[in-house]
Each structure stands twice: as structure tokens, then as C-alpha cells.
């Protein structure tokens, strides 16, 4: 049964990676709470330190993604929604600098030497593993193992899913087929069912939910608008130029010359580049469903809002429908590049965006499902091999392509209306993605040990 709420899937936080920054920051914050509880019970007298160990993809691409900074920010008690991104990107930049996070009066020293990147072994069950240990006089007091399972969601070893909603939805479904049956049995439209589920999961009224969806969409819109204004080179040493502004300037030229297809593509490209470049620069974005794929849905929303004048209320409901696609993929496969490769991130985002396009253009649930299926099907096999562990190459252009593919998937789905049931269903393609991702070599799952990350001599050491 799907119990994920819209607001768990779409979270505001700093770039560049939801599994490498948002998740670890949340984990460190949870650990901080445990340390505070411990000091309340046993006192804080002693020589305390916290050690952080990063394994798997968190180690392999952690430097490039800023995982070390996210952990330290979490130990300071910062949370992704409100952390100051400038302060965050300055952390651990100077060798030997000592930070003093305050644990209710006890200031505990923390330096870069308190973070250990294990590039060779991961003895744990998930590719994104983070271990935090409280030490007193160099002896462990207690430890916790956290898994960053994609999109900023965190699981703790031996505990129930930390981000799992304990409330139940009003209408149960676990995939598209069961959703279709429920819609038919209850005689409900898809947006009605999803809104009623959100009220049950969050305790909010429908009006409050719509308002909060609007707030999330505003952060997305700002990420597009800010990104369209900026120029220059992105941080990280790859010398990747921001291109959103220049691409947007091309839109008018294309339109003036009657090149309408080019103008449409340039718009979607520019909007997707804008948010993805903001994400790569560590600015605030929304996990959609992850930070690596955060450019696609804002781009499609911006196109529908700004260029197609789709009403705000329709967009909000459309984003709720897009979330439903994300819920099903997350529940039955994964939205994590470290687990299943980029098809799980950019593929999922494109699938969600195809559903958004379809809903906003009047598609029924069958057409929405077909659009989502087509978009996901044509991302199957896509590898995750970011160069230097930065979310720049191939990630930024991949978002632009994802937005274009989403639009085309909607067109393909709309164009086949009346032909009968598609050969491949949405549920089937989700299962194929899960199997394909499992078969994919670990080299292509955010480990920086293959593909673009190593082929052209970039080396596989983070920060190299
Ligand atoms: S290649 Fe894809 S999955 Fe990997 S970090 Fe980039 S956007 Fe995310």
C-alpha cells in the first residue's frame, strides 16, 4: 500500500543531490537529536567527538556532491528546507578548520578528519550508507547506520522507514492497475482520489494541501527564474558553463523566424537547464523526485504556466498526479540512481512530467498512465556516471532531454487515443526498470567507477 505523501516526495533542500546532501543532512540531524538525548540522561562531561563514515556511492561521489558538508550542517542542527546555502557551501573548504557544533552547551570539535570516506568496502546492505558514531575518549558510546535511499528519504538500520508515513491513505493502491480498479469502484477522478488520500495522510484540509502544493511550486518556479538570470562557471572544477540564460535568449530569435518547434524545444531546454544549474551550484531546489532530476518538472510546469497559460489550480492538481507516478515507481522499484541508475532518477522525473502534461491537457487516467509508461520505457538502461561526482555532466543536459522526452511521451500517448490498450502497461515498465537496474553493473550506479566518470581520464577519485 502506498502511504507516501506529496510533501514527502517533494522536499525543499539545497543541491546538488538529494541522496548525497538532503538525506545525509537529515540523518546527521537525527543523530544529533540522539546525542542531545544521551547528554540529557548521562551528562555531557567527557571528551566527546562524532565520527562519520561514508560507504558505497556516498563515499565514491560524496566529495563532489558535498556529503561531508551536509553531514556537518546536520550536526549543527540545520535542516535542508532552511539551511543557508552560502554557509553550507563554505563548510570544510579550508583544510584544518575546526568547527564547533553546539550540543546544548557542549561545543564538540569537528574537522575534516572526523569524516572517513571508505572507497573500497561497503559492508552494508545499501549503496548509500552513512554511519555516525559518538565517541568518548576515542571509545564508541553508540552508533547509528543510515541508508539514504533516494530523494532525501532515509532509513535506519534495524528501524522502520524513518520517512514512512504512519497514517493510512483513504483509498489503497499499490500500483497503476490497483489504482484503476479503485477509481472505477469509487467512481472518482484521479485528482479527487489523490486529494482525499493527502488529507488522510497529512491531516490537512484540501484547501491547505492545495496551498502547500502552491508553495512547493513557487520554489520550483524561483529555481527556474533565478537560473535563467545567471551566467558563469559552475563550482567543482569541471569548467561547466551555465547555459540557461543563453538558451532562453534563443527562444525569441526562433519565434521571430517562425521556427516554432525550435522555440518550444529551446524553452523546455532553458527552463530545465536553469533549475539543474541552480542545483549544481548548491542552491535551493525541490526534490522532483530527486535533486539530480530536479530540473524536469519545474521546466514542464513553467512551460505550461508561462507559455500555455494553464490555470494555477490545474497545475497544482497536475503536480499531484505527477507525484502519484513517483509514488508507484518508488514503491515498486526505486527513485535512486545509486540503486538502479539514472533511469530511476531522470526516467522517473520524465515519467512524472509526462503524466503532468497529459493531465493538464485533459488526458484521462489511461492516457496519463500511457504517457508515463512511454517516458519511462525510453529511459530504460540509462546509467548514472557523473564526472567527478558532480551533478553536472551528464546530469544537467539529461534534465533538458528528460523534459523534451516527457513532452513527446505525452504527444505519443495522446496520439494513440482510440487504438486500444497499449502492449506494455505502466506497471510492467516499472518492473522492467527494477530488473534492468538490478542487472546494471555497479560501475554505472553513482560509484564513479565507469562510463563518463572514468572513460576520458577524469579518474575515479572524488575531487580529482
Ligand atoms: S547521472 Fe542521473 S542519476 Fe546520476 S547523479 Fe546525474 S542525474 Fe542523478
XYZ file of C-alpha atoms and ligand atoms in Angstrom:
472
model
C 0.000 0.000 0.000
C 1.322 3.427 -0.941
C 1.491 5.701 2.120
C 3.873 8.354 0.796
C 2.555 11.891 0.882
C 3.139 14.537 -1.792
C 5.139 16.516 0.782
C 7.490 13.620 1.490
C 8.266 13.201 -2.202
C 8.644 16.904 -2.997
C 11.018 18.401 -0.448
C 12.773 21.737 -0.497
C 16.525 21.497 0.011
C 19.955 22.511 -1.264
C 21.580 20.938 -4.311
C 23.261 19.103 -5.737
C 21.987 15.661 -4.687
C 19.034 14.555 -2.594
C 20.641 11.240 -1.630
C 24.056 12.812 -1.012
C 23.058 16.125 0.604
C 19.403 16.215 1.703
C 19.391 12.629 3.060
C 22.728 12.812 4.941
C 21.807 16.206 6.413
C 18.565 14.724 7.730
C 20.443 11.666 9.065
C 23.003 13.831 10.866
C 20.161 15.843 12.345
C 18.524 12.672 13.657
C 21.838 11.579 15.150
C 22.246 14.991 16.747
C 18.866 14.501 18.469
C 20.072 11.154 19.879
C 23.268 12.763 21.158
C 21.251 15.512 22.835
C 19.006 12.901 24.479
C 22.089 10.995 25.643
C 23.599 14.120 27.228
C 20.290 14.886 28.935
C 20.311 11.430 30.545
C 24.003 10.912 31.275
C 25.504 14.399 31.296
C 27.984 15.828 28.849
C 31.182 15.536 30.901
C 33.891 13.873 28.811
C 35.969 14.192 25.709
C 33.278 13.699 23.089
C 33.649 13.614 19.304
C 31.436 12.413 16.470
C 32.873 10.279 13.686
C 31.146 9.942 10.336
C 31.833 7.040 7.977
C 30.610 7.124 4.363
C 30.280 3.968 2.291
C 29.380 2.986 -1.257
C 28.191 5.778 -3.521
C 28.204 8.234 -0.600
C 31.978 7.704 -0.415
C 32.610 7.410 -4.153
C 30.884 10.640 -5.136
C 30.465 12.240 -1.720
C 33.084 14.980 -2.162
C 31.631 16.158 -5.455
C 28.115 16.050 -4.091
C 29.028 17.814 -0.824
C 28.023 14.973 1.507
C 30.686 15.940 4.077
C 29.306 19.480 4.242
C 25.724 18.213 4.515
C 26.650 15.945 7.450
C 28.368 18.777 9.309
C 25.411 21.097 8.681
C 23.092 18.412 10.108
C 25.291 18.119 13.203
C 24.884 21.873 13.605
C 21.115 21.246 13.673
C 20.463 22.672 10.220
C 17.676 21.222 8.091
C 17.520 21.121 4.270
C 14.486 23.443 3.894
C 16.080 26.381 5.691
C 19.855 25.930 5.587
C 21.785 28.918 4.287
C 23.239 27.646 1.012
C 26.186 30.073 1.031
C 27.201 28.970 4.530
C 26.724 25.332 3.540
C 28.984 25.586 0.508
C 31.708 27.261 2.626
C 31.920 24.391 5.135
C 35.104 22.249 5.203
C 36.618 24.310 2.420
C 39.708 25.270 4.452
C 41.995 22.422 5.484
C 42.372 22.059 9.234
C 39.478 24.351 10.115
C 37.815 23.331 13.365
C 34.034 23.626 13.659
C 32.228 23.595 16.992
C 28.609 22.408 16.698
C 26.768 23.201 19.917
C 25.020 20.337 21.709
C 23.038 22.248 24.329
C 26.067 23.980 25.728
C 28.681 21.350 24.870
C 30.674 22.523 21.887
C 32.075 19.466 20.160
C 35.056 19.951 17.833
C 34.673 18.626 14.295
C 37.162 18.737 11.425
C 37.541 17.093 8.009
C 39.428 14.269 9.783
C 36.224 13.244 11.544
C 34.752 12.143 8.203
C 36.030 8.897 6.708
C 35.332 8.052 3.048
C 35.614 4.282 2.534
C 36.249 3.974 -1.203
C 36.842 0.238 -1.210
C 34.380 -1.520 1.101
C 30.713 -1.258 1.830
C 29.729 -3.961 4.316
C 26.162 -2.677 4.472
C 23.034 -3.557 2.515
C 22.532 -0.269 0.675
C 24.813 1.573 -1.770
C 24.294 4.883 0.053
C 25.364 4.157 3.633
C 26.284 6.589 6.372
C 27.480 5.580 9.845
C 27.633 8.056 12.704
C 29.423 7.211 15.945
C 29.526 9.120 19.230
C 32.944 8.695 20.837
C 34.088 9.494 24.363
C 37.856 9.483 24.842
C 38.095 7.744 21.434
C 35.818 4.883 22.568
C 32.439 4.347 20.874
C 29.441 5.234 23.029
C 26.773 4.431 20.432
C 26.362 4.421 16.680
C 23.639 4.518 14.052
C 23.689 3.324 10.463
C 21.556 5.249 7.999
C 20.717 4.496 4.396
C 19.994 7.381 2.048
C 17.574 5.614 -0.270
C 16.956 8.377 -2.820
C 15.001 11.616 -3.000
C 16.153 12.576 0.528
C 14.391 9.592 2.112
C 16.293 7.983 4.994
C 16.127 4.527 6.533
C 17.863 3.467 9.733
C 19.348 0.015 10.090
C 17.119 -2.044 12.369
C 14.322 0.539 12.441
C 11.171 1.165 10.447
C 11.498 3.536 7.475
C 12.091 6.884 9.101
C 10.267 8.855 6.482
C 7.365 6.429 6.212
C 4.043 7.985 6.969
C 2.355 6.170 9.849
C -1.080 7.359 8.705
C -3.029 5.448 6.094
C -4.455 6.787 2.854
C -8.207 6.867 2.410
C -8.029 4.774 -0.757
C -5.480 1.983 -1.003
C -3.466 1.202 -4.116
C 0.000 -0.165 -4.730
C 0.405 0.171 -8.488
C -1.406 1.561 -11.543
C -3.639 -1.485 -12.010
C -4.944 -1.375 -8.435
C -5.360 2.401 -8.723
C -7.517 1.958 -11.844
C -9.698 -0.580 -10.032
C -10.134 1.746 -7.057
C -11.002 4.706 -9.258
C -13.608 2.620 -11.062
C -15.062 1.137 -7.876
C -15.290 4.524 -6.155
C -16.320 6.401 -9.300
C -13.684 9.020 -8.619
C -11.497 11.208 -10.810
C -7.780 10.755 -10.222
C -7.275 14.198 -8.655
C -10.202 13.628 -6.257
C -8.742 10.354 -5.024
C -5.262 11.807 -4.605
C -6.513 14.868 -2.730
C -8.579 12.735 -0.370
C -5.584 10.499 0.236
C -3.457 13.534 1.035
C -5.979 14.752 3.591
C -5.862 11.338 5.297
C -2.045 11.174 5.176
C -1.331 14.726 6.323
C -4.334 15.718 8.432
C -4.604 18.908 6.363
C -7.744 20.144 4.618
C -7.942 20.064 0.819
C -7.546 23.851 0.728
C -4.430 23.666 2.918
C -2.978 20.929 0.708
C -3.548 22.956 -2.437
C -1.949 25.969 -0.796
C 1.113 23.974 0.272
C 1.442 22.461 -3.201
C 1.468 26.045 -4.457
C 4.339 26.850 -2.059
C 6.383 23.920 -3.366
C 5.645 25.045 -6.924
C 6.787 28.549 -6.082
C 10.218 27.220 -5.029
C 10.357 25.335 -8.334
C 9.386 28.477 -10.226
C 12.036 30.524 -8.414
C 14.689 27.935 -9.275
C 13.807 28.366 -12.968
C 13.616 32.165 -12.791
C 16.887 32.529 -10.834
C 18.685 30.086 -13.108
C 17.588 31.966 -16.225
C 19.290 35.130 -14.938
C 22.694 33.698 -14.071
C 25.847 33.206 -16.112
C 29.361 31.971 -15.400
C 31.067 28.740 -14.451
C 29.574 26.227 -12.051
C 31.612 25.203 -8.984
C 33.556 21.949 -8.851
C 36.428 22.372 -11.295
C 34.860 20.929 -14.453
C 34.519 24.398 -16.000
C 30.934 23.767 -16.978
C 29.275 26.998 -18.118
C 25.747 27.926 -17.201
C 23.756 27.884 -20.456
C 20.148 28.502 -19.418
C 20.240 32.271 -19.949
C 21.777 31.997 -23.420
C 19.354 29.266 -24.395
C 16.401 31.380 -23.266
C 17.603 34.283 -25.385
C 17.426 31.979 -28.394
C 13.686 31.424 -27.836
C 12.768 34.869 -29.181
C 15.055 34.506 -32.195
C 13.457 31.187 -33.113
C 9.957 32.587 -32.623
C 10.694 35.673 -34.756
C 11.836 33.452 -37.606
C 8.770 31.246 -37.359
C 10.802 28.292 -36.079
C 8.127 27.206 -33.642
C 9.457 23.718 -32.939
C 12.901 25.134 -32.131
C 11.295 27.775 -29.912
C 9.357 25.126 -27.988
C 12.444 22.948 -27.511
C 14.572 25.953 -26.546
C 12.010 26.934 -23.902
C 11.899 23.494 -22.301
C 15.687 23.207 -22.536
C 16.260 26.629 -20.996
C 13.864 26.030 -18.088
C 15.338 22.593 -17.332
C 18.924 23.867 -17.608
C 18.057 26.762 -15.285
C 16.938 24.609 -12.352
C 19.602 21.965 -12.945
C 22.303 24.626 -12.956
C 20.915 26.077 -9.737
C 21.003 22.579 -8.265
C 24.601 22.034 -9.405
C 25.513 25.348 -7.751
C 24.091 24.139 -4.418
C 21.075 26.473 -4.466
C 17.588 25.629 -3.176
C 15.565 23.295 -5.363
C 12.791 20.759 -4.852
C 13.424 17.015 -4.972
C 11.399 16.067 -8.041
C 11.697 13.208 -7.264
C 15.439 13.752 -6.607
C 17.807 16.705 -6.839
C 19.726 15.177 -9.763
C 16.476 15.129 -11.728
C 15.126 18.341 -10.196
C 15.070 20.298 -13.473
C 12.429 18.363 -15.378
C 9.167 19.015 -13.532
C 9.860 22.728 -12.887
C 10.644 23.109 -16.612
C 7.399 21.461 -17.660
C 5.394 23.432 -15.090
C 6.968 26.665 -16.254
C 6.186 25.872 -19.869
C 2.557 25.038 -19.054
C 2.168 28.124 -16.842
C 4.143 30.734 -18.714
C 3.772 29.644 -22.326
C 0.454 27.762 -22.341
C -1.412 29.789 -19.662
C -2.634 26.670 -17.865
C -4.517 27.812 -14.712
C -2.658 27.542 -11.402
C -5.245 25.196 -9.915
C -4.881 22.762 -12.825
C -1.101 22.854 -12.454
C -1.325 22.060 -8.738
C -3.577 19.090 -9.371
C -1.350 18.061 -12.267
C 1.656 18.017 -9.943
C -0.315 15.820 -7.543
C -0.939 13.409 -10.430
C 2.776 13.513 -11.272
C 3.505 12.659 -7.627
C 1.285 9.570 -7.928
C 3.564 8.285 -10.720
C 6.559 8.909 -8.454
C 4.886 7.069 -5.552
C 4.284 3.978 -7.692
C 7.847 3.929 -9.029
C 9.323 4.461 -5.569
C 7.156 1.747 -4.024
C 7.707 -0.871 -6.730
C 11.249 -0.062 -7.904
C 13.327 2.922 -6.783
C 13.971 6.593 -7.465
C 17.660 6.292 -6.541
C 20.464 6.464 -9.117
C 22.707 4.538 -6.714
C 20.200 1.676 -6.701
C 19.012 1.470 -10.320
C 20.972 4.013 -12.353
C 19.774 7.247 -13.922
C 16.593 5.692 -15.307
C 15.376 5.734 -11.690
C 16.020 9.472 -11.382
C 15.707 11.204 -14.735
C 13.493 8.397 -16.077
C 11.133 8.741 -13.113
C 11.057 12.530 -13.371
C 10.302 12.362 -17.118
C 7.577 9.812 -16.466
C 6.036 12.093 -13.826
C 6.293 15.076 -16.161
C 4.624 13.164 -18.998
C 1.728 12.487 -16.626
C 1.640 16.207 -15.755
C 1.448 17.187 -19.441
C -1.243 14.625 -20.060
C -3.382 15.680 -17.079
C -3.071 19.394 -17.867
C -4.114 18.730 -21.465
C -7.222 16.822 -20.456
C -5.907 13.250 -20.582
C -7.848 10.641 -18.613
C -6.142 8.195 -16.252
C -5.494 5.715 -19.078
C -3.796 8.339 -21.204
C -1.872 9.624 -18.194
C -0.618 6.091 -17.456
C 0.364 5.569 -21.087
C 2.277 8.858 -21.212
C 4.118 7.917 -18.011
C 4.847 4.451 -19.402
C 6.270 5.785 -22.688
C 8.540 8.269 -20.927
C 9.903 5.669 -18.522
C 10.305 2.991 -21.205
C 12.581 5.232 -23.214
C 14.914 5.846 -20.313
C 15.483 2.143 -19.603
C 19.144 1.244 -19.202
C 20.305 4.788 -18.556
C 23.488 4.802 -16.499
C 24.448 7.044 -13.595
C 28.100 8.043 -14.057
C 28.521 11.713 -13.140
C 32.008 13.067 -13.798
C 33.952 13.937 -10.620
C 30.856 13.048 -8.649
C 29.413 16.434 -9.580
C 25.803 16.632 -10.672
C 26.791 18.396 -13.895
C 27.899 16.032 -16.674
C 25.739 14.257 -17.792
C 23.065 15.366 -15.331
C 22.286 18.921 -16.480
C 21.710 18.153 -20.160
C 19.995 14.940 -19.154
C 17.320 17.014 -17.415
C 16.813 19.073 -20.567
C 16.422 15.917 -22.606
C 14.119 14.452 -19.964
C 11.762 17.420 -20.288
C 11.682 17.075 -24.083
C 11.089 13.321 -23.840
C 8.294 13.907 -21.340
C 6.578 16.268 -23.765
C 6.927 13.803 -26.614
C 5.690 10.916 -24.458
C 2.543 12.946 -23.755
C 2.121 13.592 -27.500
C 2.638 9.916 -28.332
C 0.112 8.871 -25.683
C -2.451 11.449 -26.823
C -1.911 10.421 -30.448
C -2.776 6.808 -29.804
C -6.192 7.544 -28.266
C -8.829 5.132 -29.547
C -6.296 2.484 -30.633
C -6.994 0.247 -27.641
C -4.840 -0.892 -24.750
C -1.089 -0.360 -25.116
C 1.047 -3.503 -25.316
C 3.171 -2.517 -22.321
C 1.491 -1.196 -19.188
C 2.951 1.332 -16.773
C 3.274 -1.325 -14.060
C 5.158 -3.601 -16.430
C 7.673 -0.956 -17.375
C 8.265 -0.134 -13.698
C 9.045 -3.807 -13.077
C 11.336 -3.912 -16.132
C 13.144 -0.866 -14.788
C 13.633 -2.582 -11.435
C 15.038 -5.712 -13.066
C 17.214 -3.779 -15.525
C 18.598 -1.645 -12.705
C 19.427 -4.705 -10.643
C 21.293 -6.216 -13.604
C 23.179 -2.987 -14.282
C 26.844 -3.176 -13.245
C 27.626 -1.269 -10.052
C 30.039 0.799 -12.184
C 27.042 2.655 -13.564
C 25.243 3.338 -10.307
C 26.766 6.542 -8.953
C 30.048 4.888 -7.946
C 32.265 6.950 -10.292
C 33.996 3.742 -11.426
C 32.781 3.529 -15.027
C 31.244 5.267 -18.006
C 31.598 9.018 -18.376
C 33.116 9.268 -14.895
C 36.278 7.392 -15.869
C 36.447 6.855 -19.613
C 38.095 10.100 -20.588
C 40.720 10.175 -17.877
C 38.765 12.001 -15.242
C 39.795 9.350 -12.741
C 37.541 7.856 -10.157
C 38.729 9.730 -7.100
C 36.276 12.287 -5.869
C 37.534 15.802 -6.303
C 40.265 14.668 -8.708
S 23.603 10.686 -13.853
Fe 21.403 10.811 -13.400
S 21.106 9.577 -11.541
Fe 23.297 10.012 -11.729
S 23.639 11.864 -10.472
Fe 23.263 12.520 -12.614
S 21.046 12.899 -12.712
Fe 21.396 11.689 -10.860
